[in-house]
CSV table of N, CA and C in Angstrom, one decimal:
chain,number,residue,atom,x,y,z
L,1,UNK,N,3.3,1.2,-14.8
L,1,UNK,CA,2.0,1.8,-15.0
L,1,UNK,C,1.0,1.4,-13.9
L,2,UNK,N,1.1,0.0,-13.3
L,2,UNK,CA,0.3,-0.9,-13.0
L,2,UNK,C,0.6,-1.4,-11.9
L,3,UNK,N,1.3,-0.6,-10.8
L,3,UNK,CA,2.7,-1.2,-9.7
L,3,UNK,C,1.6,-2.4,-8.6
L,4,UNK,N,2.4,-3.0,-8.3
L,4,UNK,CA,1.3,-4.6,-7.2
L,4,UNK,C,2.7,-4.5,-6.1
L,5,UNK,N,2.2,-4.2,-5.1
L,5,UNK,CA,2.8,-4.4,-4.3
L,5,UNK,C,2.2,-5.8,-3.1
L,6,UNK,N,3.0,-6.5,-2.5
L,6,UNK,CA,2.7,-7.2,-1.9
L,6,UNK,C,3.8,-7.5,-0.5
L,7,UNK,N,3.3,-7.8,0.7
L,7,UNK,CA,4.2,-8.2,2.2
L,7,UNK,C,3.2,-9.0,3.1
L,8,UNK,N,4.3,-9.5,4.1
L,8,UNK,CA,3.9,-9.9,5.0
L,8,UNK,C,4.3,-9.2,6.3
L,9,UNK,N,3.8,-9.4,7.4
L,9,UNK,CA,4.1,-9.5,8.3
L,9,UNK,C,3.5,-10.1,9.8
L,10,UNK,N,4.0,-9.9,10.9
L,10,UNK,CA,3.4,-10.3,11.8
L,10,UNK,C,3.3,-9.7,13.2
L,11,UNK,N,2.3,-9.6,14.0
L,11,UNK,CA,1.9,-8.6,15.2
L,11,UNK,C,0.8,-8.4,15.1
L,12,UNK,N,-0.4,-8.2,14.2
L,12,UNK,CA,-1.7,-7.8,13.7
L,12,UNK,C,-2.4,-8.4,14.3
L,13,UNK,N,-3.3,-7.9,14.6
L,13,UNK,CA,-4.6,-8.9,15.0
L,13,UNK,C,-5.9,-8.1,14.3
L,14,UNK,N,-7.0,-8.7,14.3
L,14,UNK,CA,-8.1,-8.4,13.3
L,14,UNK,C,-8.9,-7.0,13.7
L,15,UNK,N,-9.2,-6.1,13.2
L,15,UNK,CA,-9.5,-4.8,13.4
L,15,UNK,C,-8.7,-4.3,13.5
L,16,UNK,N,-7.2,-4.0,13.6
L,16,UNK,CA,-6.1,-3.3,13.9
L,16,UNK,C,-6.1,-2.7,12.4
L,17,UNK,N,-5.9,-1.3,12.3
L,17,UNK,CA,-5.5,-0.6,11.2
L,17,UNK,C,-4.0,-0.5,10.7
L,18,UNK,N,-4.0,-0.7,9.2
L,18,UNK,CA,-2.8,-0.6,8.5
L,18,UNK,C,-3.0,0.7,7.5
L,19,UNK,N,-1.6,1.4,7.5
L,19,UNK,CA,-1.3,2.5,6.7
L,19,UNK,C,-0.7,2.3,5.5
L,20,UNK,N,-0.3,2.8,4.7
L,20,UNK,CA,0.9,2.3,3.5
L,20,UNK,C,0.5,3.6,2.7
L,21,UNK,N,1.8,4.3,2.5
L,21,UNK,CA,2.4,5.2,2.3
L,21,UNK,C,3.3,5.4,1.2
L,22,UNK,N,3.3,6.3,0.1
L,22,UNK,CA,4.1,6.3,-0.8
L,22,UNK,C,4.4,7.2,-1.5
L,23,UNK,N,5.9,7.4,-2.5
L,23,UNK,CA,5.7,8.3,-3.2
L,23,UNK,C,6.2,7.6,-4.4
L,24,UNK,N,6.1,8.0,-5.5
L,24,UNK,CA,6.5,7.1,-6.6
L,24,UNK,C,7.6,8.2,-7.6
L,25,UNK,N,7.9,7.3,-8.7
L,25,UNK,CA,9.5,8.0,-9.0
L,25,UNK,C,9.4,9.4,-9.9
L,26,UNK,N,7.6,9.5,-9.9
L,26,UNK,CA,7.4,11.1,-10.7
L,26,UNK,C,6.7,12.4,-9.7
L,27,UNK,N,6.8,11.8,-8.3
L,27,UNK,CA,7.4,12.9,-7.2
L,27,UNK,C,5.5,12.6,-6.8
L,28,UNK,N,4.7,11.9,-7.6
L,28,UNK,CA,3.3,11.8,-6.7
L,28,UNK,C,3.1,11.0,-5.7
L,29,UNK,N,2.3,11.2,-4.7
L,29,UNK,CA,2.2,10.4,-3.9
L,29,UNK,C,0.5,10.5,-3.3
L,30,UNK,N,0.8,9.1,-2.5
L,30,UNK,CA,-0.5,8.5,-1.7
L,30,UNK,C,-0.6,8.2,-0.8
L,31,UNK,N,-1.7,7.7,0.2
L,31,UNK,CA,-1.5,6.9,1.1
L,31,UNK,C,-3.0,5.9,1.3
L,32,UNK,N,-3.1,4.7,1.9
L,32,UNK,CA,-4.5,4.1,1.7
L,32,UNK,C,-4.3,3.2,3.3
L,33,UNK,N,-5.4,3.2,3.6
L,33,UNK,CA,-5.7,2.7,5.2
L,33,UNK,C,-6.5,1.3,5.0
L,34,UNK,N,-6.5,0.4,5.4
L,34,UNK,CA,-7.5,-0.5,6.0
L,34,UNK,C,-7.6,-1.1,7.1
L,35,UNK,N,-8.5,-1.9,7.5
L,35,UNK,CA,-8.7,-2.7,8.5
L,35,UNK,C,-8.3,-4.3,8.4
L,36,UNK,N,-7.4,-5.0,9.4
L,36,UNK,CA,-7.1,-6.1,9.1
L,36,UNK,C,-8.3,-7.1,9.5
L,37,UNK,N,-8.3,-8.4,8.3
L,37,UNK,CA,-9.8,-8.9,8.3
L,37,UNK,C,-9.3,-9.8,9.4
């Protein structure tokens, strides 16, 4: 109901934008952008 996703990674530096992308298992989907702090 309530999905938490969580990662790491590394290459980023601060103001570089991140995407994340998805569909989920009842065929809806999203996507949400930010800026790394």
């Amino acid at each position: 109901k309530n999905p938490y996703l969580s990662f790491k990674f590394k290459g980023a530096a601060k103001g570089d934008k991140l995407t994340i992308s998805w569909v989920d298992n009842k065929g809806g989907s999203d996507s949400v952008e930010t800026a790394i702090k």
